[in-house]
PDB file of C-alpha atoms in Angstrom:
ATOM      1  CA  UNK A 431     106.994 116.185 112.045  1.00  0.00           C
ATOM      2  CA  UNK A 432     107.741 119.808 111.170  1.00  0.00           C
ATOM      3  CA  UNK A 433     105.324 121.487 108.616  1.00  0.00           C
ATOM      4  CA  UNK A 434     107.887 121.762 106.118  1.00  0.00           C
ATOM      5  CA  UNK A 435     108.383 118.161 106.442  1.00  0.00           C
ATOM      6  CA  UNK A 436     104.575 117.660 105.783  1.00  0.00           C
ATOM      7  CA  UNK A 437     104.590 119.593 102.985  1.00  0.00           C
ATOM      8  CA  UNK A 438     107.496 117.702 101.301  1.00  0.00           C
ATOM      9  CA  UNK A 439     105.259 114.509 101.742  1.00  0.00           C
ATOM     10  CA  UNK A 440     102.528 115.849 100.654  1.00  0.00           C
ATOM     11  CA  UNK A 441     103.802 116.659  97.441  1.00  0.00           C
ATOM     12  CA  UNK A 442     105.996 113.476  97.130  1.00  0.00           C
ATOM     13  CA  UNK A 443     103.083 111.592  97.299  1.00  0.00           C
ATOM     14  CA  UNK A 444     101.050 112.590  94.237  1.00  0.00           C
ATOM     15  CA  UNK A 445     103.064 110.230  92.256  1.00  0.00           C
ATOM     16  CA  UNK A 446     102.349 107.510  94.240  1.00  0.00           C
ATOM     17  CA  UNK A 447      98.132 108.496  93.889  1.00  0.00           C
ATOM     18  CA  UNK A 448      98.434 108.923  90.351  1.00  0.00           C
ATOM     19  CA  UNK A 449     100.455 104.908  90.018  1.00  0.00           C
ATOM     20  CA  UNK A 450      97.344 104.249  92.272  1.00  0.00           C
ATOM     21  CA  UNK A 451      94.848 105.772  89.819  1.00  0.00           C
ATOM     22  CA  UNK A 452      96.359 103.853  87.245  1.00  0.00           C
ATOM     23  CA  UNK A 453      95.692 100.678  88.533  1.00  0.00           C
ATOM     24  CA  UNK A 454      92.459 101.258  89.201  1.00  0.00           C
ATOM     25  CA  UNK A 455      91.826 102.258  85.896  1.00  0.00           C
ATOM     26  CA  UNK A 456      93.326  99.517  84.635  1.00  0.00           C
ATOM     27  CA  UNK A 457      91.225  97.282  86.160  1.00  0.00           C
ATOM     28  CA  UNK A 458      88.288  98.979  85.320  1.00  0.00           C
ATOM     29  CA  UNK A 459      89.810  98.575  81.863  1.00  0.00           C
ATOM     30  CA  UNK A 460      90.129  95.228  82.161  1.00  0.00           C
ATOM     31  CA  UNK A 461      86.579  94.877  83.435  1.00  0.00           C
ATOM     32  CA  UNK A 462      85.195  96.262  80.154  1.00  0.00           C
ATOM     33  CA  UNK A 463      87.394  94.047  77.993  1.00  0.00           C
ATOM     34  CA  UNK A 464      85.859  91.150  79.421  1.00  0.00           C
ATOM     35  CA  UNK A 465      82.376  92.084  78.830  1.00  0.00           C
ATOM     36  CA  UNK A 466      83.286  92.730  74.879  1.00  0.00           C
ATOM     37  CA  UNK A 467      85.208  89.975  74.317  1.00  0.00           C
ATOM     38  CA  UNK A 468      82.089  87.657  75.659  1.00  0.00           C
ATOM     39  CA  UNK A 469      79.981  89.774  73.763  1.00  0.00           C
ATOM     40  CA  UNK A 470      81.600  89.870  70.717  1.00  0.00           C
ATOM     41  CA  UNK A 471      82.563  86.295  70.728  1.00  0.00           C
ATOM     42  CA  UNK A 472      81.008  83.804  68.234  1.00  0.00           C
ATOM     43  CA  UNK A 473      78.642  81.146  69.505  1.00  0.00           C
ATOM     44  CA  UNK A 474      81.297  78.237  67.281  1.00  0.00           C
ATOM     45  CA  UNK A 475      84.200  79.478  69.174  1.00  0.00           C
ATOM     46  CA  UNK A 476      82.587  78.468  72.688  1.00  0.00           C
ATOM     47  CA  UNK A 477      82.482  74.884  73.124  1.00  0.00           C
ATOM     48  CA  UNK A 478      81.680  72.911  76.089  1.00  0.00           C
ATOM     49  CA  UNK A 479      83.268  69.631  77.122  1.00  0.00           C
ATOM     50  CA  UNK A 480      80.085  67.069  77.875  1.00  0.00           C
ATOM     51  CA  UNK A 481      80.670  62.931  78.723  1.00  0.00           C
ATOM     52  CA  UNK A 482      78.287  61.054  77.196  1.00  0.00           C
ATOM     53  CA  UNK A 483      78.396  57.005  76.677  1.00  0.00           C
ATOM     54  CA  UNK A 484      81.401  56.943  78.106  1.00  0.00           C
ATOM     55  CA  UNK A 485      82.983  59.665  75.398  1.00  0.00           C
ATOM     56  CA  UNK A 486      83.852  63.458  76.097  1.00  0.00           C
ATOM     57  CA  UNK A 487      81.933  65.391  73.203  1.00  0.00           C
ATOM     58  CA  UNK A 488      82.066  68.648  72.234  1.00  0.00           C
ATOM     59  CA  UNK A 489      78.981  70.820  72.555  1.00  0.00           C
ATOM     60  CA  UNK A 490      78.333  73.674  71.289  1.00  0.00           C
ATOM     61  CA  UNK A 491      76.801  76.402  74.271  1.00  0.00           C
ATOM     62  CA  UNK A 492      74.394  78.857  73.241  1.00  0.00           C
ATOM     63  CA  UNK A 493      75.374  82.312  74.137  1.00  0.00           C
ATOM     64  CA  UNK A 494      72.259  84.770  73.701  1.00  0.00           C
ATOM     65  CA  UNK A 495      73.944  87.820  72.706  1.00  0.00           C
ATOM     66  CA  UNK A 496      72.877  90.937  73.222  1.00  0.00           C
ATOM     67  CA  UNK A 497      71.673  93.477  70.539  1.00  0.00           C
ATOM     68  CA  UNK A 498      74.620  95.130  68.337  1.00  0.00           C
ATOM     69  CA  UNK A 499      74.148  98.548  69.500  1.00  0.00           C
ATOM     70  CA  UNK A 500      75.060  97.469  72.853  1.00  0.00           C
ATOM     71  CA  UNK A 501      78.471  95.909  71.556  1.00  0.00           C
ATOM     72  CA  UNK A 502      79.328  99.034  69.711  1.00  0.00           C
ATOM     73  CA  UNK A 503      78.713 100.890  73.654  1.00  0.00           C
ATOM     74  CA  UNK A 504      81.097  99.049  75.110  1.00  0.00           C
ATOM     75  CA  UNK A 505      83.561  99.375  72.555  1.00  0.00           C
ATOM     76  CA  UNK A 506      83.381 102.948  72.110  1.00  0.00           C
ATOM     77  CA  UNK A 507      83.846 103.119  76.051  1.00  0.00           C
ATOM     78  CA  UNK A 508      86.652 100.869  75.789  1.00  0.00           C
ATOM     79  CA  UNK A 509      88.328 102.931  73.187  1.00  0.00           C
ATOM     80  CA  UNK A 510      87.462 106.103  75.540  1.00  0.00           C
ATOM     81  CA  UNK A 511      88.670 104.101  78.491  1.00  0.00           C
ATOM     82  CA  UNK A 512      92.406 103.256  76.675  1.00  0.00           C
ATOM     83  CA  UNK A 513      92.869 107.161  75.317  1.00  0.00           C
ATOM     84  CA  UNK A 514      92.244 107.887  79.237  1.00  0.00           C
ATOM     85  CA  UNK A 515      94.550 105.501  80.490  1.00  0.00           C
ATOM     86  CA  UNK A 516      97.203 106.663  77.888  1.00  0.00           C
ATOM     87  CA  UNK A 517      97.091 110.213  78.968  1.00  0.00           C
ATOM     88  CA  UNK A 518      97.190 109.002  82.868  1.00  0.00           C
ATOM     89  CA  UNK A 519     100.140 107.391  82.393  1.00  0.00           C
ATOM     90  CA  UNK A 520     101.858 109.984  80.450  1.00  0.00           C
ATOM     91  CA  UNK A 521     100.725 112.515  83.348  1.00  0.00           C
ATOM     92  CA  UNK A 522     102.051 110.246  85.875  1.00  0.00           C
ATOM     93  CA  UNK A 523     105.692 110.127  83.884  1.00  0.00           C
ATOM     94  CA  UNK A 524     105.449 113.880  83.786  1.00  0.00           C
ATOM     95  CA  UNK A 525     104.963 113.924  87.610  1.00  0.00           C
ATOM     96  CA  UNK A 526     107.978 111.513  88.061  1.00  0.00           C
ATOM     97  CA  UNK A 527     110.332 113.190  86.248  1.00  0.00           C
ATOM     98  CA  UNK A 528     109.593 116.571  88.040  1.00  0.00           C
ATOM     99  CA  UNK A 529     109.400 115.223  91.105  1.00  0.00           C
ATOM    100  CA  UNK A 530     112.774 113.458  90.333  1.00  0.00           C
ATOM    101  CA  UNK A 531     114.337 117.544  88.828  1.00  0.00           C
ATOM    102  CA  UNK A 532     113.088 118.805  92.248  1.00  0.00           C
ATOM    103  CA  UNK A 533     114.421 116.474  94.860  1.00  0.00           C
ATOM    104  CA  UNK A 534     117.863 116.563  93.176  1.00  0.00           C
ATOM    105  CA  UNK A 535     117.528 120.609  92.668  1.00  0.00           C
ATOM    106  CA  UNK A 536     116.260 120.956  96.803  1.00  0.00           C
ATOM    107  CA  UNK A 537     118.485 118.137  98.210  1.00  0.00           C
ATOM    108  CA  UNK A 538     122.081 116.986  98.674  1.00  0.00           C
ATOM    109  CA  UNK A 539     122.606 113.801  97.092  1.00  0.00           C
ATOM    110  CA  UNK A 540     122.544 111.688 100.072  1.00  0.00           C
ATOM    111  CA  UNK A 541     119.222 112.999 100.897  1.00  0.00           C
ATOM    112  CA  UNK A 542     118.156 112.894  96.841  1.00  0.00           C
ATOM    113  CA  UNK A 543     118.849 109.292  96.578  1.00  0.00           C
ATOM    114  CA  UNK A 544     116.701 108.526  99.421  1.00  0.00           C
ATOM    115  CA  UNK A 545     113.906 110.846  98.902  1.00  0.00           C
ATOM    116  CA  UNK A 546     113.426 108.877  94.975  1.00  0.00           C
ATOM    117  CA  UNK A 547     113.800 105.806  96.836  1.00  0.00           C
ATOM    118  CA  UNK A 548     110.692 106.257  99.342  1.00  0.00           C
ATOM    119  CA  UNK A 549     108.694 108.262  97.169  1.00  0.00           C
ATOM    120  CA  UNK A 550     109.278 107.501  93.156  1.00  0.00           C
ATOM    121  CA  UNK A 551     110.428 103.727  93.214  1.00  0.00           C
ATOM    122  CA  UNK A 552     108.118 103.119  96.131  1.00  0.00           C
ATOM    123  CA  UNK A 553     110.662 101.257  98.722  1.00  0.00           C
ATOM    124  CA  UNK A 554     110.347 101.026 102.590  1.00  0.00           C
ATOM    125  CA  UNK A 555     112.909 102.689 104.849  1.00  0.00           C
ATOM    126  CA  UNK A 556     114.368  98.833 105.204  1.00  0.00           C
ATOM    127  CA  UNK A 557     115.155  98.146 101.649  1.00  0.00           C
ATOM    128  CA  UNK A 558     116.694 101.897 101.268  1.00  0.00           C
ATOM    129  CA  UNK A 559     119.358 100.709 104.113  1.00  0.00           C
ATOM    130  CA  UNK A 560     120.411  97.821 102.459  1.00  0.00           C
ATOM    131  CA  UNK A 561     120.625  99.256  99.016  1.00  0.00           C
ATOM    132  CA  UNK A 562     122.732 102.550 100.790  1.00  0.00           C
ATOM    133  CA  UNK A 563     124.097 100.259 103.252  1.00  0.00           C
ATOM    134  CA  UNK A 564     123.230 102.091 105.899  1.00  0.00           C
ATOM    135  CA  UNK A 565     121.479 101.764 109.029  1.00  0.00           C
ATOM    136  CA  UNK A 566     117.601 102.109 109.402  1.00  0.00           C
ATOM    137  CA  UNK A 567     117.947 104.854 112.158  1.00  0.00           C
ATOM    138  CA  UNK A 568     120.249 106.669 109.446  1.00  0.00           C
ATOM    139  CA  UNK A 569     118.320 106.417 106.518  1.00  0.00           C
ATOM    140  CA  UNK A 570     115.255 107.537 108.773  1.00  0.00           C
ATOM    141  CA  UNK A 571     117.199 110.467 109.782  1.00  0.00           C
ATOM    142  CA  UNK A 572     118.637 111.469 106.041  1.00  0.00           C
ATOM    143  CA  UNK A 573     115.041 111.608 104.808  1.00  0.00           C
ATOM    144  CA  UNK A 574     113.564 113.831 107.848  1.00  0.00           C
ATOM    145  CA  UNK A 575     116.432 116.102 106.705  1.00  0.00           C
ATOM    146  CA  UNK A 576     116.083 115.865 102.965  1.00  0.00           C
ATOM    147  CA  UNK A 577     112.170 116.376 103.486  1.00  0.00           C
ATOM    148  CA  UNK A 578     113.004 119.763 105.875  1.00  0.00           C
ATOM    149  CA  UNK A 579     115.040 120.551 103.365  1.00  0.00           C
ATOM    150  CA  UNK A 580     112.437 119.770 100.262  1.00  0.00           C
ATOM    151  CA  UNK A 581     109.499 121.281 102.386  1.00  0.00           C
ATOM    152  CA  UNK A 582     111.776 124.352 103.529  1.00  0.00           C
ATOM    153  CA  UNK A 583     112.424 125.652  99.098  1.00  0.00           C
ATOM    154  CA  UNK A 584     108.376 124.965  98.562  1.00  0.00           C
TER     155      UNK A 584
END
């Protein structure tokens, strides 16, 4: 791998880190949500299924909730948390679509339609040769040569 090529891949990549960010964050996200909505959640709305004389009643559980000022935490993280996400993702579409502007501006369009394959819609070098229909070996070799080409206008 040439150094141009490296440097191409390099900066193809960040997209893919930032979807990866995202998803982390997300679960984090999701994480947080959890802890509010049990919480938050009234002791009548959690009822617990119980078989007694030969009957299934319906039992209340008692949920000790914490103090309100530690609701009101989590929310206002949540709320922080969501704003963050927002902006990632709007970063992330930023990176995409100048990723996409440079790849077409660097490469032929052979080598273009490849390069957003691999690197923006995140498929292997199999699923790019049925979707061009053309050989592994070939699509390996168009993207070496788009990437030289990518790396060589950096």
């Amino acid at each position: 791998m040439t150094d141009n090529q490296r440097k191409a891949i390099d900066e193809l990549t960040k997209y893919r880190e930032a979807q990866k960010d995202i998803r982390h964050h997300q679960q984090r996200l999701e994480a947080i949500e959890t802890k509010v909505n049990r919480t938050t959640r009234s002791c009548d709305s959690i009822m617990q299924q119980t078989f007694v004389d030969g009957e299934f009643l319906s039992v209340p559980v008692v949920v000790q909730s914490g103090c309100q000022q530690a609701a009101e935490e989590l929310i206002d993280t949540l709320v922080d948390m969501r704003i963050q996400y927002f902006r990632m993702q709007q970063d992330a579409e930023r990176l995409c679509m100048d990723i996409a502007v440079r790849i077409g501006d660097r490469c032929d369009m052979k080598g273009a339609r490849v390069l957003r394959s691999l690197y923006l819609y995140g498929q292997s070098l199999e699923q790019v040769a049925v979707a061009e229909s053309y050989s592994y070996r070939h699509v390996k070799r168009v993207r070496n040569q788009a990437l030289e080409k990518y790396g060589e206008m950096m």
